CSV table of C-alpha atoms in Angstrom, one decimal:
chain,number,residue,atom,x,y,z
E,488,MET,CA,-8.6,33.5,-36.7
E,489,ARG,CA,-5.7,31.8,-34.7
E,490,ASN,CA,-3.3,29.5,-36.5
E,491,TYR,CA,-3.6,26.4,-34.3
E,492,TRP,CA,-1.2,24.5,-36.4
E,493,ASP,CA,1.5,27.1,-35.5
E,494,TRP,CA,0.8,26.8,-31.8
E,495,GLU,CA,1.0,23.0,-32.0
E,496,ARG,CA,4.3,23.3,-33.8
E,497,PHE,CA,5.7,25.8,-31.3
E,498,GLY,CA,4.6,23.6,-28.4
E,499,GLU,CA,6.5,20.7,-30.0
E,500,ASP,CA,9.5,22.9,-30.4
E,501,ILE,CA,9.5,23.7,-26.7
E,502,ARG,CA,9.0,20.1,-25.7
E,503,ARG,CA,11.9,19.0,-27.8
E,504,THR,CA,14.1,21.8,-26.5
E,505,VAL,CA,13.4,20.8,-22.9
E,506,GLN,CA,14.0,17.1,-23.6
E,507,ASP,CA,17.4,17.9,-25.3
E,508,ALA,CA,18.4,20.0,-22.2
E,509,VAL,CA,17.5,17.2,-19.8
E,510,ASP,CA,19.3,14.6,-21.9
E,511,SER,CA,22.5,16.6,-22.1
E,512,MET,CA,22.1,18.1,-18.5
E,513,ASP,CA,23.0,21.5,-20.1
E,514,PHE,CA,20.5,24.1,-19.2
E,515,ARG,CA,22.5,27.2,-20.0
E,516,SER,CA,20.7,28.2,-23.2
E,517,LEU,CA,17.3,26.7,-22.3
E,518,ASN,CA,15.7,29.9,-21.1
E,519,GLN,CA,16.8,31.9,-24.2
E,520,THR,CA,15.7,29.2,-26.6
E,521,ILE,CA,12.2,28.9,-25.1
E,522,THR,CA,11.9,32.7,-24.9
E,523,ASP,CA,12.7,33.0,-28.6
E,524,THR,CA,10.2,30.3,-29.4
E,525,ILE,CA,7.4,32.0,-27.4
E,526,ASN,CA,8.3,35.4,-28.9
E,527,SER,CA,8.0,33.9,-32.3
E,528,ALA,CA,4.7,32.2,-31.4
E,529,ALA,CA,3.3,35.4,-29.9
E,530,GLY,CA,4.4,37.4,-32.9
E,531,SER,CA,2.6,35.1,-35.2
E,532,PHE,CA,-0.5,35.2,-33.0
E,533,ARG,CA,-0.4,39.0,-33.0
E,534,LYS,CA,-0.1,39.1,-36.8
E,535,ASN,CA,-3.0,36.8,-37.4
E,536,SER,CA,-5.3,38.4,-34.9
E,537,GLY,CA,-4.3,42.1,-35.4
E,538,SER,CA,-7.4,43.0,-37.2
E,539,ALA,CA,-9.6,41.5,-34.5
E,540,ARG,CA,-8.0,43.6,-31.8
E,541,GLN,CA,-8.4,46.8,-33.9
E,542,SER,CA,-12.1,46.1,-34.3
E,543,ALA,CA,-12.5,45.5,-30.6
E,544,GLY,CA,-11.4,49.1,-29.9
E,545,GLY,CA,-8.1,48.3,-28.3
E,546,GLU,CA,-9.7,46.0,-25.7
E,547,GLN,CA,-7.0,43.3,-26.2
E,548,SER,CA,-4.3,45.8,-25.4
E,549,THR,CA,-5.0,45.3,-21.7
E,550,LYS,CA,-4.2,41.6,-21.9
E,551,LYS,CA,-0.9,40.2,-20.9
E,552,ASP,CA,1.8,40.2,-23.6
E,553,TRP,CA,3.2,36.6,-23.5
E,554,ALA,CA,6.5,37.9,-25.0
E,555,LYS,CA,7.2,39.7,-21.8
E,556,VAL,CA,6.8,36.6,-19.5
E,557,ASP,CA,9.8,36.3,-17.2
E,558,LEU,CA,10.6,32.6,-17.8
E,559,SER,CA,13.4,32.7,-15.2
E,560,LYS,CA,10.7,32.5,-12.5
E,561,LEU,CA,9.5,29.2,-14.0
E,562,LYS,CA,12.9,27.5,-14.0
E,563,ARG,CA,13.7,24.9,-11.4
E,564,PRO,CA,16.9,25.3,-9.4
E,565,VAL,CA,20.0,23.8,-11.0
E,566,LEU,CA,21.0,20.8,-9.0
E,567,TYR,CA,23.8,19.2,-11.0
E,568,ALA,CA,27.0,20.5,-12.5
E,569,GLY,CA,27.6,20.0,-16.2
E,570,THR,CA,29.7,17.1,-17.3
E,571,GLY,CA,30.9,18.3,-20.7
E,572,GLY,CA,33.9,20.2,-19.5
E,573,LYS,CA,34.8,17.5,-17.0
E,574,LYS,CA,34.6,14.8,-19.6
E,575,ALA,CA,36.8,16.8,-22.0
E,576,ALA,CA,39.3,17.5,-19.3
E,577,GLY,CA,39.5,13.8,-18.4
E,578,MET,CA,40.0,12.8,-22.1
E,579,ALA,CA,42.7,15.4,-22.5
E,580,LEU,CA,44.5,14.3,-19.4
E,581,SER,CA,44.3,10.6,-20.3
E,582,ILE,CA,45.3,11.1,-24.0
E,583,THR,CA,48.2,13.4,-23.1
E,584,GLY,CA,49.4,11.4,-20.1
E,585,LEU,CA,49.2,8.0,-21.7
E,586,GLY,CA,50.5,9.2,-25.1
E,587,ILE,CA,53.5,11.1,-23.9
E,588,GLY,CA,54.0,8.5,-21.1
E,589,ALA,CA,54.2,5.7,-23.8
E,590,VAL,CA,56.9,7.7,-25.6
E,591,PHE,CA,59.0,8.1,-22.5
E,592,LEU,CA,58.3,4.4,-21.6
E,593,LEU,CA,59.7,3.3,-25.0
E,594,GLY,CA,62.8,5.6,-24.5
E,595,PHE,CA,63.2,4.1,-21.0
E,596,ILE,CA,63.1,0.6,-22.3
E,597,PHE,CA,65.5,1.4,-25.1
E,598,THR,CA,68.0,3.1,-22.8
E,599,GLY,CA,67.8,0.2,-20.4
E,600,LEU,CA,68.6,-2.3,-23.2
E,601,THR,CA,71.4,-0.1,-24.3
E,602,MET,CA,72.9,-0.1,-20.8
E,603,LEU,CA,72.8,-3.8,-20.8
E,604,LEU,CA,74.6,-4.2,-24.1
E,605,LEU,CA,77.1,-1.4,-23.7
E,606,GLU,CA,79.2,-0.2,-20.8
E,607,GLN,CA,77.3,1.9,-18.4
E,608,ASN,CA,78.3,5.6,-18.2
E,609,ALA,CA,77.1,8.6,-16.4
E,610,GLY,CA,75.1,9.9,-19.5
E,611,LEU,CA,73.2,6.7,-20.0
E,612,THR,CA,72.4,6.4,-16.3
E,613,PHE,CA,71.2,10.0,-16.1
E,614,GLY,CA,69.0,9.5,-19.2
E,615,PHE,CA,67.7,6.2,-17.8
E,616,VAL,CA,66.6,7.8,-14.5
E,617,THR,CA,65.2,10.9,-16.2
E,618,LEU,CA,63.1,8.8,-18.6
E,619,LEU,CA,61.8,6.7,-15.7
E,620,ILE,CA,60.8,9.8,-13.8
E,621,PHE,CA,58.9,11.3,-16.8
E,622,THR,CA,57.3,7.9,-17.5
E,623,VAL,CA,55.9,7.8,-14.0
E,624,ILE,CA,54.8,11.5,-14.1
E,625,PHE,CA,52.9,11.2,-17.4
E,626,GLY,CA,51.6,7.8,-16.5
E,627,GLY,CA,50.1,9.3,-13.4
E,628,ILE,CA,48.6,12.1,-15.5
E,629,GLY,CA,47.0,9.5,-17.8
E,630,ALA,CA,45.7,7.5,-14.8
E,631,ALA,CA,44.2,10.7,-13.3
E,632,GLY,CA,42.5,11.3,-16.6
E,633,LEU,CA,41.0,7.8,-16.7
E,634,LYS,CA,39.9,8.1,-13.1
E,635,LYS,CA,38.2,11.4,-13.9
E,636,LEU,CA,36.4,9.8,-16.9
E,637,GLY,CA,35.3,7.0,-14.7
E,638,ARG,CA,33.8,9.4,-12.2
E,639,VAL,CA,32.0,11.3,-15.0
E,640,ARG,CA,30.5,8.0,-16.2
E,641,ARG,CA,29.4,7.1,-12.7
E,642,PHE,CA,28.0,10.6,-12.1
E,643,GLN,CA,25.9,10.3,-15.2
E,644,SER,CA,24.7,6.9,-14.2
E,645,TYR,CA,23.7,8.2,-10.8
E,646,LEU,CA,21.8,11.1,-12.4
E,647,SER,CA,20.1,8.6,-14.7
E,648,GLU,CA,19.0,6.4,-11.8
E,649,LEU,CA,17.8,9.5,-9.8
E,650,GLN,CA,15.4,10.4,-12.6
E,651,GLY,CA,15.0,13.9,-11.3
E,652,LYS,CA,14.2,12.8,-7.7
E,653,GLU,CA,15.5,15.0,-4.9
E,654,TYR,CA,16.5,12.1,-2.7
E,655,CYS,CA,17.4,8.4,-3.0
E,656,ASN,CA,18.8,5.7,-0.7
E,657,VAL,CA,22.5,5.0,-1.2
E,658,SER,CA,21.8,1.3,-1.1
E,659,GLU,CA,19.2,1.7,-3.9
E,660,LEU,CA,21.7,3.6,-6.1
E,661,ALA,CA,24.3,0.8,-5.4
E,662,ARG,CA,21.8,-1.9,-6.4
E,663,ARG,CA,20.7,-0.1,-9.6
E,664,THR,CA,24.2,0.7,-10.7
E,665,ARG,CA,25.5,-2.7,-9.7
E,666,LYS,CA,28.3,-1.3,-7.5
E,667,LYS,CA,29.3,-1.8,-3.9
E,668,GLU,CA,27.5,0.5,-1.5
E,669,LYS,CA,30.9,1.5,0.0
E,670,ILE,CA,32.1,2.6,-3.4
E,671,VAL,CA,28.9,4.6,-4.2
E,672,LEU,CA,29.1,6.3,-0.8
E,673,LYS,CA,32.7,7.3,-1.4
E,674,ASP,CA,31.8,8.6,-4.9
E,675,LEU,CA,28.9,10.7,-3.5
E,676,GLU,CA,31.0,12.2,-0.7
E,677,TRP,CA,33.6,13.3,-3.3
E,678,MET,CA,31.1,14.6,-5.8
E,679,ILE,CA,29.3,16.6,-3.1
E,680,GLU,CA,32.6,18.1,-1.9
E,681,LYS,CA,33.6,19.0,-5.4
E,682,ARG,CA,30.1,20.5,-6.1
E,683,TRP,CA,29.1,18.1,-8.9
E,684,PHE,CA,25.9,17.9,-6.8
E,685,LEU,CA,25.4,21.7,-6.5
E,686,GLN,CA,23.0,21.3,-3.6
E,687,GLY,CA,23.9,17.8,-2.5
E,688,HIS,CA,23.8,16.5,1.0
E,689,LEU,CA,24.0,13.1,2.8
E,690,ASP,CA,21.7,12.4,5.8
E,691,ASP,CA,23.1,12.0,9.3
E,692,THR,CA,23.6,8.3,8.8
E,693,ASN,CA,25.1,8.5,5.3
E,694,THR,CA,22.3,6.3,4.0
E,695,CYS,CA,20.4,8.7,1.8
E,696,LEU,CA,21.5,11.2,-0.9
E,697,ILE,CA,19.5,14.5,-0.9
E,698,THR,CA,20.1,16.6,-4.0
E,699,SER,CA,18.4,19.9,-3.1
E,700,ASN,CA,18.6,22.4,-0.3
E,701,ASP,CA,14.8,22.5,0.1
E,702,ALA,CA,14.6,18.8,0.5
E,703,TYR,CA,17.5,18.9,3.0
E,704,ASP,CA,15.9,21.7,5.0
E,705,ALA,CA,12.7,19.6,5.2
E,706,TYR,CA,14.7,16.6,6.3
E,707,ARG,CA,16.5,18.6,9.0
E,708,GLU,CA,13.1,19.9,10.3
E,709,LEU,CA,11.8,16.4,10.4
E,710,MET,CA,14.9,15.2,12.2
E,711,GLN,CA,14.6,18.0,14.8
E,712,LYS,CA,10.9,17.1,15.4
E,713,GLN,CA,11.7,13.4,15.8
E,714,GLN,CA,14.6,14.3,18.1
E,715,GLU,CA,12.4,16.4,20.3
E,716,ALA,CA,9.7,13.7,20.3
E,717,ARG,CA,12.3,11.1,21.4
E,718,LYS,CA,13.6,13.5,24.0
E,719,ASN,CA,10.1,14.0,25.4
E,720,GLU,CA,9.5,10.3,25.3
E,721,GLU,CA,12.7,9.5,27.2
E,722,GLU,CA,11.9,12.2,29.8
E,723,GLU,CA,8.4,10.7,30.2
E,724,LYS,CA,9.9,7.2,30.6
E,725,LYS,CA,12.3,8.5,33.2
E,726,LYS,CA,9.5,10.2,35.0
E,727,LYS,CA,7.3,7.0,35.0
E,728,ALA,CA,10.3,4.9,36.1
E,729,TRP,CA,11.0,7.3,38.9
E,730,GLU,CA,7.4,7.3,40.0
E,731,ALA,CA,7.3,3.5,39.8
E,732,LYS,CA,10.5,3.3,41.9
E,733,THR,CA,9.1,5.7,44.4
E,734,ARG,CA,5.9,3.7,44.7
E,735,GLU,CA,7.8,0.4,45.1
E,736,GLU,CA,10.1,2.0,47.8
E,737,GLU,CA,7.0,3.2,49.6
E,738,ARG,CA,5.4,-0.3,49.4
E,739,ALA,CA,8.7,-1.9,50.6
E,740,ARG,CA,8.7,0.5,53.6
E,741,LYS,CA,5.1,-0.3,54.4
E,742,ARG,CA,5.8,-4.0,54.1
E,743,GLN,CA,8.5,-3.8,56.7
E,744,GLN,CA,6.0,-2.4,59.1
E,745,MET,CA,3.5,-5.2,58.4
E,746,ASP,CA,2.8,-8.3,60.3
E,747,PRO,CA,5.5,-10.9,59.2
E,748,GLN,CA,2.8,-13.3,58.1
E,749,ILE,CA,1.2,-10.8,55.8
E,750,ARG,CA,4.5,-9.8,54.5
E,751,THR,CA,5.4,-13.4,53.7
E,752,VAL,CA,2.1,-13.8,51.8
E,753,ILE,CA,2.7,-10.7,49.7
E,754,GLU,CA,6.3,-11.7,48.9
E,755,THR,CA,5.1,-15.2,47.9
E,756,GLY,CA,2.5,-13.5,45.6
E,757,GLN,CA,5.2,-11.4,44.0
E,758,ASN,CA,7.2,-14.6,43.3
E,759,TYR,CA,4.1,-16.1,41.6
E,760,ILE,CA,3.7,-13.0,39.4
E,761,ARG,CA,7.3,-13.2,38.3
E,762,LYS,CA,6.8,-16.9,37.5
E,763,LEU,CA,3.8,-16.1,35.4
E,764,LYS,CA,5.8,-13.5,33.5
E,765,GLU,CA,8.6,-16.0,32.8
E,766,CYS,CA,6.1,-18.5,31.5
E,767,ASN,CA,4.6,-15.8,29.3
E,768,ASP,CA,8.0,-14.9,27.8
E,769,ALA,CA,8.7,-18.5,27.1
E,770,ILE,CA,5.4,-19.2,25.3
E,771,PRO,CA,5.2,-17.5,21.9
E,772,GLY,CA,1.6,-18.0,21.0
E,773,GLU,CA,-0.4,-14.7,21.0
E,774,VAL,CA,-3.7,-16.2,22.2
E,775,VAL,CA,-2.3,-18.0,25.2
E,776,SER,CA,0.0,-15.0,25.9
E,777,GLU,CA,-3.1,-12.7,26.2
E,778,LYS,CA,-4.6,-15.1,28.7
E,779,ILE,CA,-1.4,-15.2,30.8
E,780,SER,CA,-1.0,-11.4,30.7
E,781,ARG,CA,-4.6,-11.2,32.0
E,782,MET,CA,-3.8,-13.5,34.8
E,783,GLU,CA,-0.6,-11.5,35.7
E,784,GLU,CA,-2.6,-8.3,35.9
E,785,LEU,CA,-5.4,-9.9,38.0
E,786,THR,CA,-2.9,-11.5,40.4
E,787,LYS,CA,-1.0,-8.2,40.7
E,788,ARG,CA,-4.1,-6.3,41.6
E,789,ILE,CA,-5.3,-9.0,44.1
E,790,PHE,CA,-2.0,-8.7,46.1
E,791,GLU,CA,-2.1,-4.9,45.8
E,792,ARG,CA,-5.5,-5.1,47.5
E,793,VAL,CA,-4.2,-7.4,50.2
E,794,GLU,CA,-1.4,-4.9,50.8
E,795,GLN,CA,-3.9,-2.1,51.2
E,796,ASP,CA,-6.2,-4.2,53.4
E,797,PRO,CA,-4.2,-6.8,55.3
E,798,ASP,CA,-7.5,-8.2,56.7
E,799,ALA,CA,-8.2,-9.6,53.2
E,800,VAL,CA,-5.4,-12.1,53.5
E,801,ASP,CA,-7.8,-14.8,54.8
E,802,ASP,CA,-9.9,-14.4,51.6
E,803,ILE,CA,-7.0,-15.5,49.3
E,804,GLU,CA,-6.2,-18.7,51.1
E,805,LYS,CA,-7.4,-20.9,48.2
E,806,LEU,CA,-5.6,-18.7,45.7
E,807,MET,CA,-2.3,-19.2,47.5
E,808,GLU,CA,-2.7,-22.9,48.2
E,809,TYR,CA,-4.2,-24.1,45.0
E,810,TYR,CA,-5.1,-21.7,42.2
E,811,LEU,CA,-1.7,-20.1,41.6
E,812,PRO,CA,0.4,-23.3,42.1
E,813,THR,CA,-2.0,-25.1,39.7
E,814,ALA,CA,-1.8,-22.2,37.1
E,815,VAL,CA,2.0,-22.2,37.1
E,816,LYS,CA,2.1,-26.0,36.8
E,817,LEU,CA,-0.3,-25.9,33.8
E,818,LEU,CA,1.8,-23.2,32.1
E,819,GLU,CA,5.0,-25.2,32.6
E,820,ALA,CA,3.3,-28.2,31.0
E,821,TYR,CA,2.0,-26.0,28.2
E,822,GLU,CA,5.6,-24.7,27.6
E,823,GLU,CA,6.9,-28.2,27.3
E,824,LEU,CA,4.2,-29.3,24.9
E,825,ASP,CA,4.6,-26.2,22.8
E,826,HIS,CA,8.4,-26.9,22.3
E,827,GLN,CA,7.7,-30.3,20.8
E,828,PRO,CA,8.9,-30.4,17.2
E,829,VAL,CA,5.9,-32.4,16.1
E,830,GLN,CA,2.5,-31.1,17.2
E,831,GLY,CA,0.3,-34.2,17.0
E,832,GLU,CA,-3.4,-34.4,17.9
E,833,ASN,CA,-2.9,-35.3,21.5
E,834,ILE,CA,-0.5,-32.4,22.1
E,835,LEU,CA,-2.9,-30.0,20.3
E,836,ASN,CA,-5.9,-31.2,22.4
E,837,SER,CA,-3.9,-30.9,25.6
E,838,LYS,CA,-2.8,-27.3,24.8
E,839,LYS,CA,-6.4,-26.4,24.0
E,840,GLU,CA,-7.6,-27.9,27.3
E,841,ILE,CA,-5.0,-25.8,29.2
E,842,GLU,CA,-6.0,-22.6,27.3
E,843,ASP,CA,-9.6,-23.2,28.3
E,844,THR,CA,-8.6,-23.8,31.9
E,845,LEU,CA,-6.7,-20.5,31.9
E,846,ASP,CA,-10.0,-18.8,30.9
E,847,THR,CA,-11.7,-20.5,33.9
E,848,LEU,CA,-9.0,-19.4,36.3
E,849,ASN,CA,-9.1,-15.8,35.0
E,850,ILE,CA,-12.9,-15.8,35.6
E,851,ALA,CA,-12.3,-17.0,39.2
E,852,PHE,CA,-9.5,-14.4,39.8
E,853,GLU,CA,-11.8,-11.7,38.5
E,854,LYS,CA,-14.6,-12.8,41.0
E,855,LEU,CA,-12.1,-13.0,43.8
E,856,LEU,CA,-10.8,-9.5,43.1
E,857,ASP,CA,-14.4,-8.2,43.0
E,858,ASP,CA,-15.1,-9.9,46.3
E,859,LEU,CA,-12.1,-8.2,47.9
E,860,PHE,CA,-13.6,-4.8,47.0
E,861,GLN,CA,-17.1,-5.8,48.2
E,862,GLU,CA,-16.7,-4.2,51.7
E,863,THR,CA,-15.5,-1.0,50.0
E,864,ALA,CA,-18.5,-1.1,47.7
E,865,TRP,CA,-20.8,-1.5,50.6
E,866,ASP,CA,-19.2,1.5,52.4
E,867,VAL,CA,-19.5,3.7,49.3
E,868,SER,CA,-23.2,2.6,48.8
E,869,SER,CA,-23.9,3.4,52.5
E,870,ASP,CA,-22.2,6.9,52.2
E,871,ILE,CA,-24.2,7.6,49.0
E,872,THR,CA,-27.5,6.7,50.8
E,873,VAL,CA,-26.7,8.9,53.8
E,874,LEU,CA,-25.7,11.8,51.5
E,875,LYS,CA,-29.0,11.5,49.5
E,876,MET,CA,-31.0,11.5,52.8
E,877,MET,CA,-29.2,14.7,54.0
E,878,LEU,CA,-29.8,16.4,50.7
E,879,ALA,CA,-33.5,15.5,50.8
E,880,GLN,CA,-33.8,16.9,54.3
E,881,GLU,CA,-32.2,20.2,53.2
E,882,GLY,CA,-34.5,20.4,50.2
E,883,LEU,CA,-31.6,20.1,47.7
E,884,THR,CA,-32.7,17.1,45.7
E,885,GLU,CA,-33.8,17.3,42.0
E,886,ASP,CA,-37.5,17.2,42.8
E,887,ASP,CA,-37.0,20.1,45.3
E,888,PHE,CA,-35.3,22.2,42.6
E,889,LYS,CA,-38.3,21.6,40.3
E,890,THR,CA,-40.9,22.7,42.9
E,891,GLY,CA,-38.8,25.4,44.4
E,892,GLY,CA,-38.6,23.4,47.7
E,893,LYS,CA,-42.4,23.5,48.2
E,894,SER,CA,-44.4,20.4,48.8
């Protein structure tokens, strides 16, 4: 029978060992400690269940021996350098530098006072300068030690805030540690260079700390895909811009060959379209903006149709003389009402009335655009009718296929 109490105790030992290693950031003996613990557990298990395996005729001998598990394969990569040695070095430098420096400082002060009280001579002057030099040297050593200790403390605070994560925003680290972002970034750059972060990286904009090579490789792959997507998007924009420019140049060339009266009508229409766009940009409301955008699109397509079929210019007389000027006038009034700081009942009612009128105008523009294509629709319908008659005469209609062309 298995001793479940032992297994529970061994599990607790492993948990405590791992927690101690995480707290101290010293993983050097972790693998050996856990291996010893599991070996001990496995030995206990074998001892308690040896008789059962013998009665089973050696069946259990084919099962995996947990004492031979290679725990190195289960270890996570080491991401951070240990701080014990660095902290000890910092303390040694600071104690040595400040202690000896203090002695030289006292000697320097005493020599200086002696020089003030007695006549100066070469020996005192030499001693004074020498003491000053050694005071500065050991003071610098002490300052370097204190600086190192400060960096160790900050490094430990960064690790504490990371909480095992493989990436973190520099601004977030600065906020959590209550330090300026510029100072934190400088710290991280130095610590990465000195391999305190063994696999540390900063992203391209120096806004994110990445603490593992795997995470950095994933980041680089993502950046490459985004860069390729942006490049494709830019190329597509350039292509569309070139095509639009080509179409506009072709239209301009055709306009030059048009009747001057037709050309004037189309140019006037383009001016109205630009005015509609200006009004749309000046009015922030989403609902009214959608109505104006619809009017822009309809007006643009109407004048494109006139450009394709100059004979249709007579059909847009009311559009030119009344509808478009009225629409622009209403939008300018709406813009003025919308900019009033106090939106009273009269202003709100007036704006609502203008919005409803825009709907009415859009319906009229849609009807006008449809009428401009009426002749084309008739021509298409006529062509379809003739085509069907010809197919029927040749015995190629659907009914003829079903009957094999026999009546």
